[in-house]
Amino acid sequence: MITGNIITDFCLLILFLPLLAFAINIFFGKRLPRQGDWVSVGSVLITLILSLSLLMNMFMNWDANFSYEAQFSWIDLGAFKVELGFWVDNITIVMLAVVALISSMTHIFSLEYMKGDIRYSRYYAYLGLFTFSMNGIVLANNLVSLYIFWELVGVSSYLLIAHWFEKHSAADAGKKAFLTNRVGDIGFFIGIMLIFTAIGSFNFQDVFAGVSQGMISGTLLTLAGVGLFMGAVGKSSQFPLHIWLPDAMEGPTPVSALMHAATMVAAGVYLTVRLFPLFSPEALTIIAYVGGFTALFAATIAITQNDIKKVLAYSTVSQLGYMILAVGVGNYVAALFHLLTHAMFKACLFYGSGSVIHAMHHSLHELHDHDTDPQDMRNMGGFKTKMPITHWTMVISTLAISGVPLFSGFLSKDAILAGSLAFAQHHPQHFLLPVFGFGAAAITAFYMFRLIFMTFHGEPKLPKVFEGIHESPKVMTFPLMLLAGLSFFIFYTLPYFNPISDHGWFTELIKAGDSVAPGNPTAHEIYDGVHHAHYPAMALSLLVAGLGIGLSYLMYMKHKFSAENWARKMGFLYKLSLNKYFFDENYNRFLYQPLLKLSRAVAYLDWDLYDKYFINGFGRVTNLLSKITGRIDYDGLDQILVDGVGRSVRRLGKQLKQVQTGRLQNYMLFALVGLIIILVIQTI
Amino acid sequence: MEDIIINNLDYPVLTVSTFLPLAGALIILFLKRGPFIKWFALATTVATFIVSLPIYKHFDKTTYKMQFVEIHSWIPAWNINYKVGVDGISILFIILVTILSILCVSVSWKAIQIKTKEFYISLLIMETAMIGIFLSLNVFLFYLFWELTLIPMFLLIGVWGGSQRIYAAVKFVLFMLAGSVLMLVGIIVLYYAGGKTFDILELAKVHYPTELQLWLFLAFFAAFAVKMPMFPIHTWLPDAHTEAPTAGSVILAGVLLKMGAYGFLRISFPMFPHAVKVLFIPLLILSVIAIIYGAYVTLMQKDMKRLIAYSSVSHMGFVTLGLFTLNQNGIEGGMLQMINHGVITGALFLCIGMIYERTHSRMIEDYGGLSKSVPVYIVFFTIFTLAAIGLPGMNAFVGEFLIISGAFKANMIIAAFSILGVVLGVCYMVWLYYRIALNEINTTTQASLFDLDSREIATLIPLVVLVLLIGLQPNILLSYMHVSVEHLLEQVHNSVQLESINAYDTINSIAGYIKALFKWV
């Protein structure tokens, strides 16, 4: 039994071991044997063991209300305190296990995939930094820690996407991911501050208590909720900030599996789940619509993509939309459930695509062909015989994501669809939400099987390349097999064996809490609704999944319909989908370019107008003034007045000079005249 | 004299710290030209740093009173004393000055080739003036040091600067003088209004008439706002920063800009609380304009040094935003952010200076792929870039976080706008990083590039340590401030409650003052 301080110790170890690996590898990685990869792999395997023992402990306790909190002070201004800490409950434990598992698999998979990379040790260092930050998000017990690790995750994602930064597209994608995430974080930060200003604490429990006491309510609460959700929109790549995730596929494929499929992008979902109690009904409606729309919207893009990783990327966006939709309709346990199952099968799909790309790379490398795109599915076909393990594991995870019974995705997807259906039954005006959900389910089944058929079945498109294709080595197939195994229903329904009901350890141990925001239904009411909608939803979801798979089979296996013909017939829609609805172009034209123009204008205003004319104008005016005063002073005062005095004195002197003749007779005459005048005056 | 604690160490620690660099400068005056001079300058700055250390060791964090105070009669006829002391508001600036001065000598080691003797003399005089400002407890003395900074700075820019140095130096001095002339008028009025004393602590106890407060505030504001610089009197800054030698830029960004903010805290807030509260909203708005406007202008700069210079406008906007919130989060955040800005922007100027020394180009377009060509350099550059954008775990995050949380308490809408500035800050820094560090290697400057040597690494490491230390354990610095800031807030708020002055009053009183002005004219 693990309790109290030991949990704190475990959490600290889980948190800081990957950071230690990061520090060791970033400073000494290159000097260590094998460039230090064993340091990272070792540390992450230890965290896996620790996380699994916490998970075992959870099973042994079997306590749905388990909760543990530990914290220490970080900023202390007396009245204003920020405390960082852990909040460990069953949700945390499950998430820790997911992060540790997928992270370990990625570390192992990369041993072969990244072999010979020029920045091998740095790659492993960044993986450690990511694992540290992701665990930080999971463990956070307050909004500040959450935000701190949120940003750190963003940075490690940036560093890993731009790992091959010599490639222009990779450097671009990193920048795009970072900035797009930051846009979402504006809202996140405003939300945090609104809540803090109203309630005066960052701690989750205090915040929930504050909301239930009505310290923040009405529009302000909705605003705060939408703000916080904006963070999730950025990180979980929801519409309209979904643009960065497909580009992020420029990063190494194991990174895509770990961060851009299983864990980091799920952080947004985790955030909404954690903060679910404080969302107001209005905020939840917005959340539901954003999620539902994203689910359908991204699925329609995935249909036409030819890059194997791009298909998976849009599929991830779509699946994350599902989870967000589930939170929005109040069924957040289902969201978390789908997060868990999705992490397994989506990581498996990404490793599978990595395995295919790896094989393509080697084959092309041997042919000295540097022009053929190793990720384009139009260059593949028939790989089934050459790569049996990759093929079968990918088929299993595809069945899971399509929602076929006996597989994990069926259970979680069904719960989400039932939730949206129940929500629409209560609020008929929101009938669009289940339409989004079921529509996306049909399309998902279609494009995922399209991927399988195009890659593994049919005739090889490039026979020469096909010759060189080999199954990947064991370090790469092992994670594939493990995760494919975890895509079966049994691991999620234990101790029960009913493949069509999600009832199991997960639903028993992870209980939905009531919302504290006024106006929301209780967890019990939501659960009841979901329960009632369960069977209709299941029937419908089976139907749509069958439709999608069937259509895909006929189109890409049997070639009953020609995909090209359909594309031509629906030219406009096809183009929209292929070009991702022109989002990048429009953002560029309507947001990015105007921003640049605006800053250019402001810079021009500041420097070329304000400084040159106004500020330097002071100088010029002063110059002018001094010139004028100079002229007045010199021409006026000096030349006329001052010199004028001199001139008149001189003139006087000149005139008086004439009197001074030097002749004695004249002087005598003057003296005589003067004497006479004086005498005359005296006598009068 | 109950609000001061007389220096009880066995030597006058503040006076020694202040004038040791000046003494060093005087000795250098009589030394022969040669490499020995820079060693001597380095020794002087290190000695100053060491001499100032007891201040932190013996500083009493539990009191707001001035500590280590020294009083000597100076000009008795006008009641002018030589009075110095340190409290929680000024203490951190001392360590900032002393550390940055050491780094400034170190970074100039090879960069300054002409008139080295004069250069180090100017640098050391500058250090004395800067420390003096933060320690003065007498307005007259304060003004003296304030003006003393101009002369060495004028020389640093005008003699050792870039191609436009004369223009930049003249512009700098004219801007500064325009501001400080008004401050001089303010000081003289204050002298008579406050009972014929120049003592800062005495002057802060006087309740000045409301109208007089406003005029005095504006007079001092002129000097402080130019130094900060606040929008719209900021355009001296890009020129001065860009043209100054690296050491000059570091001092300008690291310390000179903070003198204005310190002036607000030491003089404006305690002496003119009513005026501050009347102008509370306009000042906040001005700060947010500086944040956003500065960020936009920064985005478009093509010259790295100019880019960092303009980013200072935005960052100092955050500082003023914090100060003018008039609450504890904001002011402590603002003060912390001043230190952070000194560290980070100082570091970025050092980084750019180092690369400029090699390639003689500051243009962004001349660089690319530095991650590959100079890997050690880029490690430091990455750290400082991340710090500048406010990554959690690094120092600027704590400052911005405190400021914004304070601003939300003061005014939610204004605070929400300031967050836009944070995002724009990420944009320009990430874009700069993307252009110079990532992508293919740029061949224009490739030939002359080589990685950092151990002197340069040693110059940057203290700043990395500060970035992480403040980021992870902000309490180390914040604990010095608490009591003094609380006392300051008491001084500001004890006369009138902030809430009682609403926007209507603000507009009304401003209109009243303008009317009064016309009558007076």
PDB file of N, CA, C and O in Angstrom, chain B residues 251-305:
ATOM      1  N   ILE B 251      24.730  49.099 -19.946  1.00  0.00           N
ATOM      2  CA  ILE B 251      24.467  50.023 -18.845  1.00  0.00           C
ATOM      3  C   ILE B 251      23.166  50.785 -19.067  1.00  0.00           C
ATOM      4  O   ILE B 251      22.356  50.956 -18.167  1.00  0.00           O
ATOM      5  N   LEU B 252      22.977  51.215 -20.314  1.00  0.00           N
ATOM      6  CA  LEU B 252      21.742  51.946 -20.631  1.00  0.00           C
ATOM      7  C   LEU B 252      20.529  51.093 -20.300  1.00  0.00           C
ATOM      8  O   LEU B 252      19.633  51.508 -19.569  1.00  0.00           O
ATOM      9  N   ALA B 253      20.515  49.864 -20.864  1.00  0.00           N
ATOM     10  CA  ALA B 253      19.342  49.015 -20.682  1.00  0.00           C
ATOM     11  C   ALA B 253      19.256  48.524 -19.253  1.00  0.00           C
ATOM     12  O   ALA B 253      18.185  48.441 -18.669  1.00  0.00           O
ATOM     13  N   GLY B 254      20.420  48.185 -18.697  1.00  0.00           N
ATOM     14  CA  GLY B 254      20.413  47.533 -17.399  1.00  0.00           C
ATOM     15  C   GLY B 254      20.104  48.468 -16.260  1.00  0.00           C
ATOM     16  O   GLY B 254      19.370  48.108 -15.341  1.00  0.00           O
ATOM     17  N   VAL B 255      20.661  49.666 -16.291  1.00  0.00           N
ATOM     18  CA  VAL B 255      20.547  50.531 -15.127  1.00  0.00           C
ATOM     19  C   VAL B 255      19.883  51.873 -15.436  1.00  0.00           C
ATOM     20  O   VAL B 255      18.981  52.298 -14.731  1.00  0.00           O
ATOM     21  N   LEU B 256      20.314  52.501 -16.513  1.00  0.00           N
ATOM     22  CA  LEU B 256      19.846  53.867 -16.755  1.00  0.00           C
ATOM     23  C   LEU B 256      18.331  53.944 -16.861  1.00  0.00           C
ATOM     24  O   LEU B 256      17.713  54.854 -16.332  1.00  0.00           O
ATOM     25  N   LEU B 257      17.734  52.965 -17.547  1.00  0.00           N
ATOM     26  CA  LEU B 257      16.286  52.992 -17.712  1.00  0.00           C
ATOM     27  C   LEU B 257      15.576  52.847 -16.376  1.00  0.00           C
ATOM     28  O   LEU B 257      14.456  53.308 -16.197  1.00  0.00           O
ATOM     29  N   LYS B 258      16.248  52.170 -15.425  1.00  0.00           N
ATOM     30  CA  LYS B 258      15.602  51.933 -14.140  1.00  0.00           C
ATOM     31  C   LYS B 258      15.648  53.150 -13.231  1.00  0.00           C
ATOM     32  O   LYS B 258      14.924  53.215 -12.236  1.00  0.00           O
ATOM     33  N   MET B 259      16.525  54.113 -13.547  1.00  0.00           N
ATOM     34  CA  MET B 259      16.613  55.294 -12.700  1.00  0.00           C
ATOM     35  C   MET B 259      15.276  56.012 -12.646  1.00  0.00           C
ATOM     36  O   MET B 259      14.863  56.505 -11.599  1.00  0.00           O
ATOM     37  N   GLY B 260      14.588  56.059 -13.807  1.00  0.00           N
ATOM     38  CA  GLY B 260      13.295  56.724 -13.845  1.00  0.00           C
ATOM     39  C   GLY B 260      12.292  56.046 -12.934  1.00  0.00           C
ATOM     40  O   GLY B 260      11.631  56.681 -12.107  1.00  0.00           O
ATOM     41  N   ALA B 261      12.223  54.715 -13.057  1.00  0.00           N
ATOM     42  CA  ALA B 261      11.272  53.967 -12.239  1.00  0.00           C
ATOM     43  C   ALA B 261      11.606  54.122 -10.762  1.00  0.00           C
ATOM     44  O   ALA B 261      10.720  54.285  -9.916  1.00  0.00           O
ATOM     45  N   TYR B 262      12.899  54.117 -10.464  1.00  0.00           N
ATOM     46  CA  TYR B 262      13.306  54.296  -9.078  1.00  0.00           C
ATOM     47  C   TYR B 262      12.885  55.669  -8.575  1.00  0.00           C
ATOM     48  O   TYR B 262      12.439  55.820  -7.434  1.00  0.00           O
ATOM     49  N   GLY B 263      12.995  56.671  -9.441  1.00  0.00           N
ATOM     50  CA  GLY B 263      12.564  58.009  -9.072  1.00  0.00           C
ATOM     51  C   GLY B 263      11.089  58.045  -8.689  1.00  0.00           C
ATOM     52  O   GLY B 263      10.710  58.672  -7.690  1.00  0.00           O
ATOM     53  N   PHE B 264      10.276  57.325  -9.460  1.00  0.00           N
ATOM     54  CA  PHE B 264       8.854  57.258  -9.113  1.00  0.00           C
ATOM     55  C   PHE B 264       8.674  56.706  -7.704  1.00  0.00           C
ATOM     56  O   PHE B 264       7.916  57.242  -6.904  1.00  0.00           O
ATOM     57  N   LEU B 265       9.392  55.621  -7.432  1.00  0.00           N
ATOM     58  CA  LEU B 265       9.200  54.954  -6.151  1.00  0.00           C
ATOM     59  C   LEU B 265       9.739  55.776  -4.989  1.00  0.00           C
ATOM     60  O   LEU B 265       9.180  55.802  -3.906  1.00  0.00           O
ATOM     61  N   ARG B 266      10.871  56.447  -5.213  1.00  0.00           N
ATOM     62  CA  ARG B 266      11.520  57.146  -4.121  1.00  0.00           C
ATOM     63  C   ARG B 266      10.937  58.538  -3.904  1.00  0.00           C
ATOM     64  O   ARG B 266      10.845  59.029  -2.782  1.00  0.00           O
ATOM     65  N   ILE B 267      10.559  59.206  -4.989  1.00  0.00           N
ATOM     66  CA  ILE B 267      10.140  60.604  -4.861  1.00  0.00           C
ATOM     67  C   ILE B 267       8.650  60.787  -5.158  1.00  0.00           C
ATOM     68  O   ILE B 267       7.888  61.254  -4.315  1.00  0.00           O
ATOM     69  N   SER B 268       8.217  60.377  -6.359  1.00  0.00           N
ATOM     70  CA  SER B 268       6.852  60.722  -6.760  1.00  0.00           C
ATOM     71  C   SER B 268       5.799  60.077  -5.876  1.00  0.00           C
ATOM     72  O   SER B 268       4.871  60.735  -5.415  1.00  0.00           O
ATOM     73  N   PHE B 269       5.919  58.748  -5.657  1.00  0.00           N
ATOM     74  CA  PHE B 269       4.865  58.058  -4.927  1.00  0.00           C
ATOM     75  C   PHE B 269       4.718  58.555  -3.490  1.00  0.00           C
ATOM     76  O   PHE B 269       3.619  58.918  -3.069  1.00  0.00           O
ATOM     77  N   PRO B 270       5.804  58.592  -2.708  1.00  0.00           N
ATOM     78  CA  PRO B 270       5.607  59.026  -1.313  1.00  0.00           C
ATOM     79  C   PRO B 270       5.273  60.508  -1.183  1.00  0.00           C
ATOM     80  O   PRO B 270       4.571  60.898  -0.269  1.00  0.00           O
ATOM     81  N   MET B 271       5.763  61.336  -2.096  1.00  0.00           N
ATOM     82  CA  MET B 271       5.569  62.774  -1.890  1.00  0.00           C
ATOM     83  C   MET B 271       4.281  63.285  -2.521  1.00  0.00           C
ATOM     84  O   MET B 271       3.664  64.202  -2.007  1.00  0.00           O
ATOM     85  N   PHE B 272       3.896  62.709  -3.665  1.00  0.00           N
ATOM     86  CA  PHE B 272       2.707  63.237  -4.343  1.00  0.00           C
ATOM     87  C   PHE B 272       1.649  62.149  -4.510  1.00  0.00           C
ATOM     88  O   PHE B 272       1.219  61.864  -5.637  1.00  0.00           O
ATOM     89  N   PRO B 273       1.217  61.520  -3.417  1.00  0.00           N
ATOM     90  CA  PRO B 273       0.291  60.383  -3.560  1.00  0.00           C
ATOM     91  C   PRO B 273      -1.016  60.775  -4.240  1.00  0.00           C
ATOM     92  O   PRO B 273      -1.564  60.014  -5.035  1.00  0.00           O
ATOM     93  N   HIS B 274      -1.486  61.968  -3.951  1.00  0.00           N
ATOM     94  CA  HIS B 274      -2.771  62.353  -4.519  1.00  0.00           C
ATOM     95  C   HIS B 274      -2.671  62.496  -6.034  1.00  0.00           C
ATOM     96  O   HIS B 274      -3.528  62.024  -6.779  1.00  0.00           O
ATOM     97  N   ALA B 275      -1.595  63.135  -6.463  1.00  0.00           N
ATOM     98  CA  ALA B 275      -1.410  63.319  -7.905  1.00  0.00           C
ATOM     99  C   ALA B 275      -1.319  61.971  -8.599  1.00  0.00           C
ATOM    100  O   ALA B 275      -1.895  61.753  -9.666  1.00  0.00           O
ATOM    101  N   VAL B 276      -0.613  61.025  -7.985  1.00  0.00           N
ATOM    102  CA  VAL B 276      -0.461  59.706  -8.592  1.00  0.00           C
ATOM    103  C   VAL B 276      -1.826  59.058  -8.756  1.00  0.00           C
ATOM    104  O   VAL B 276      -2.123  58.453  -9.777  1.00  0.00           O
ATOM    105  N   LYS B 277      -2.661  59.230  -7.737  1.00  0.00           N
ATOM    106  CA  LYS B 277      -3.949  58.559  -7.811  1.00  0.00           C
ATOM    107  C   LYS B 277      -4.888  59.245  -8.789  1.00  0.00           C
ATOM    108  O   LYS B 277      -5.718  58.597  -9.425  1.00  0.00           O
ATOM    109  N   VAL B 278      -4.748  60.555  -8.915  1.00  0.00           N
ATOM    110  CA  VAL B 278      -5.569  61.261  -9.898  1.00  0.00           C
ATOM    111  C   VAL B 278      -5.200  60.797 -11.305  1.00  0.00           C
ATOM    112  O   VAL B 278      -6.062  60.580 -12.148  1.00  0.00           O
ATOM    113  N   LEU B 279      -3.910  60.604 -11.530  1.00  0.00           N
ATOM    114  CA  LEU B 279      -3.458  60.244 -12.872  1.00  0.00           C
ATOM    115  C   LEU B 279      -3.340  58.742 -13.077  1.00  0.00           C
ATOM    116  O   LEU B 279      -2.793  58.277 -14.079  1.00  0.00           O
ATOM    117  N   PHE B 280      -3.858  57.986 -12.132  1.00  0.00           N
ATOM    118  CA  PHE B 280      -3.737  56.536 -12.105  1.00  0.00           C
ATOM    119  C   PHE B 280      -4.130  55.883 -13.440  1.00  0.00           C
ATOM    120  O   PHE B 280      -3.330  55.188 -14.090  1.00  0.00           O
ATOM    121  N   ILE B 281      -5.334  56.156 -13.913  1.00  0.00           N
ATOM    122  CA  ILE B 281      -5.796  55.502 -15.143  1.00  0.00           C
ATOM    123  C   ILE B 281      -5.003  55.973 -16.375  1.00  0.00           C
ATOM    124  O   ILE B 281      -4.512  55.148 -17.144  1.00  0.00           O
ATOM    125  N   PRO B 282      -4.829  57.295 -16.562  1.00  0.00           N
ATOM    126  CA  PRO B 282      -4.023  57.713 -17.717  1.00  0.00           C
ATOM    127  C   PRO B 282      -2.630  57.080 -17.725  1.00  0.00           C
ATOM    128  O   PRO B 282      -2.135  56.685 -18.779  1.00  0.00           O
ATOM    129  N   LEU B 283      -2.039  56.939 -16.539  1.00  0.00           N
ATOM    130  CA  LEU B 283      -0.698  56.361 -16.495  1.00  0.00           C
ATOM    131  C   LEU B 283      -0.722  54.885 -16.883  1.00  0.00           C
ATOM    132  O   LEU B 283       0.163  54.408 -17.593  1.00  0.00           O
ATOM    133  N   LEU B 284      -1.752  54.178 -16.438  1.00  0.00           N
ATOM    134  CA  LEU B 284      -1.875  52.769 -16.820  1.00  0.00           C
ATOM    135  C   LEU B 284      -2.053  52.647 -18.331  1.00  0.00           C
ATOM    136  O   LEU B 284      -1.443  51.801 -18.984  1.00  0.00           O
ATOM    137  N   ILE B 285      -2.891  53.530 -18.873  1.00  0.00           N
ATOM    138  CA  ILE B 285      -3.135  53.468 -20.316  1.00  0.00           C
ATOM    139  C   ILE B 285      -1.849  53.750 -21.085  1.00  0.00           C
ATOM    140  O   ILE B 285      -1.499  53.053 -22.032  1.00  0.00           O
ATOM    141  N   LEU B 286      -1.128  54.741 -20.606  1.00  0.00           N
ATOM    142  CA  LEU B 286       0.141  55.085 -21.253  1.00  0.00           C
ATOM    143  C   LEU B 286       1.086  53.887 -21.236  1.00  0.00           C
ATOM    144  O   LEU B 286       1.789  53.608 -22.216  1.00  0.00           O
ATOM    145  N   SER B 287       1.073  53.160 -20.130  1.00  0.00           N
ATOM    146  CA  SER B 287       1.947  51.993 -20.022  1.00  0.00           C
ATOM    147  C   SER B 287       1.548  50.929 -21.029  1.00  0.00           C
ATOM    148  O   SER B 287       2.406  50.328 -21.688  1.00  0.00           O
ATOM    149  N   VAL B 288       0.250  50.683 -21.141  1.00  0.00           N
ATOM    150  CA  VAL B 288      -0.188  49.623 -22.057  1.00  0.00           C
ATOM    151  C   VAL B 288       0.077  50.032 -23.504  1.00  0.00           C
ATOM    152  O   VAL B 288       0.462  49.204 -24.330  1.00  0.00           O
ATOM    153  N   ILE B 289      -0.090  51.313 -23.795  1.00  0.00           N
ATOM    154  CA  ILE B 289       0.244  51.770 -25.148  1.00  0.00           C
ATOM    155  C   ILE B 289       1.715  51.481 -25.431  1.00  0.00           C
ATOM    156  O   ILE B 289       2.073  50.958 -26.477  1.00  0.00           O
ATOM    157  N   ALA B 290       2.559  51.790 -24.450  1.00  0.00           N
ATOM    158  CA  ALA B 290       3.987  51.538 -24.647  1.00  0.00           C
ATOM    159  C   ALA B 290       4.236  50.057 -24.894  1.00  0.00           C
ATOM    160  O   ALA B 290       5.036  49.680 -25.753  1.00  0.00           O
ATOM    161  N   ILE B 291       3.538  49.199 -24.153  1.00  0.00           N
ATOM    162  CA  ILE B 291       3.748  47.754 -24.297  1.00  0.00           C
ATOM    163  C   ILE B 291       3.412  47.302 -25.721  1.00  0.00           C
ATOM    164  O   ILE B 291       4.208  46.651 -26.386  1.00  0.00           O
ATOM    165  N   ILE B 292       2.221  47.689 -26.171  1.00  0.00           N
ATOM    166  CA  ILE B 292       1.752  47.160 -27.455  1.00  0.00           C
ATOM    167  C   ILE B 292       2.436  47.863 -28.617  1.00  0.00           C
ATOM    168  O   ILE B 292       2.933  47.229 -29.544  1.00  0.00           O
ATOM    169  N   TYR B 293       2.488  49.172 -28.517  1.00  0.00           N
ATOM    170  CA  TYR B 293       3.126  49.965 -29.567  1.00  0.00           C
ATOM    171  C   TYR B 293       4.592  49.563 -29.717  1.00  0.00           C
ATOM    172  O   TYR B 293       5.087  49.317 -30.807  1.00  0.00           O
ATOM    173  N   GLY B 294       5.265  49.460 -28.585  1.00  0.00           N
ATOM    174  CA  GLY B 294       6.677  49.070 -28.623  1.00  0.00           C
ATOM    175  C   GLY B 294       6.857  47.714 -29.271  1.00  0.00           C
ATOM    176  O   GLY B 294       7.769  47.504 -30.067  1.00  0.00           O
ATOM    177  N   ALA B 295       5.957  46.798 -28.956  1.00  0.00           N
ATOM    178  CA  ALA B 295       6.088  45.449 -29.511  1.00  0.00           C
ATOM    179  C   ALA B 295       5.883  45.459 -31.015  1.00  0.00           C
ATOM    180  O   ALA B 295       6.597  44.780 -31.752  1.00  0.00           O
ATOM    181  N   TYR B 296       4.922  46.231 -31.463  1.00  0.00           N
ATOM    182  CA  TYR B 296       4.687  46.298 -32.904  1.00  0.00           C
ATOM    183  C   TYR B 296       5.903  46.859 -33.635  1.00  0.00           C
ATOM    184  O   TYR B 296       6.318  46.344 -34.661  1.00  0.00           O
ATOM    185  N   VAL B 297       6.456  47.926 -33.069  1.00  0.00           N
ATOM    186  CA  VAL B 297       7.612  48.522 -33.733  1.00  0.00           C
ATOM    187  C   VAL B 297       8.770  47.529 -33.738  1.00  0.00           C
ATOM    188  O   VAL B 297       9.500  47.397 -34.715  1.00  0.00           O
ATOM    189  N   THR B 298       8.917  46.809 -32.633  1.00  0.00           N
ATOM    190  CA  THR B 298      10.015  45.853 -32.523  1.00  0.00           C
ATOM    191  C   THR B 298       9.956  44.793 -33.611  1.00  0.00           C
ATOM    192  O   THR B 298      10.974  44.390 -34.158  1.00  0.00           O
ATOM    193  N   LEU B 299       8.741  44.361 -33.885  1.00  0.00           N
ATOM    194  CA  LEU B 299       8.538  43.254 -34.821  1.00  0.00           C
ATOM    195  C   LEU B 299       9.208  43.523 -36.166  1.00  0.00           C
ATOM    196  O   LEU B 299       9.670  42.612 -36.833  1.00  0.00           O
ATOM    197  N   MET B 300       9.273  44.774 -36.562  1.00  0.00           N
ATOM    198  CA  MET B 300       9.705  45.096 -37.919  1.00  0.00           C
ATOM    199  C   MET B 300      11.170  45.512 -38.027  1.00  0.00           C
ATOM    200  O   MET B 300      11.606  45.926 -39.085  1.00  0.00           O
ATOM    201  N   GLN B 301      11.907  45.435 -36.930  1.00  0.00           N
ATOM    202  CA  GLN B 301      13.290  45.916 -36.995  1.00  0.00           C
ATOM    203  C   GLN B 301      14.177  44.928 -37.747  1.00  0.00           C
ATOM    204  O   GLN B 301      14.016  43.731 -37.615  1.00  0.00           O
ATOM    205  N   LYS B 302      15.107  45.481 -38.499  1.00  0.00           N
ATOM    206  CA  LYS B 302      15.997  44.621 -39.284  1.00  0.00           C
ATOM    207  C   LYS B 302      17.373  44.520 -38.635  1.00  0.00           C
ATOM    208  O   LYS B 302      18.190  43.691 -39.010  1.00  0.00           O
ATOM    209  N   ASP B 303      17.617  45.400 -37.685  1.00  0.00           N
ATOM    210  CA  ASP B 303      18.912  45.458 -37.018  1.00  0.00           C
ATOM    211  C   ASP B 303      18.716  44.822 -35.638  1.00  0.00           C
ATOM    212  O   ASP B 303      17.831  45.206 -34.889  1.00  0.00           O
ATOM    213  N   MET B 304      19.533  43.801 -35.324  1.00  0.00           N
ATOM    214  CA  MET B 304      19.318  43.058 -34.074  1.00  0.00           C
ATOM    215  C   MET B 304      19.369  43.957 -32.845  1.00  0.00           C
ATOM    216  O   MET B 304      18.570  43.840 -31.930  1.00  0.00           O
ATOM    217  N   LYS B 305      20.331  44.858 -32.849  1.00  0.00           N
ATOM    218  CA  LYS B 305      20.501  45.685 -31.666  1.00  0.00           C
ATOM    219  C   LYS B 305      19.326  46.632 -31.507  1.00  0.00           C
ATOM    220  O   LYS B 305      18.836  46.883 -30.415  1.00  0.00           O
TER     221      LYS B 305
END
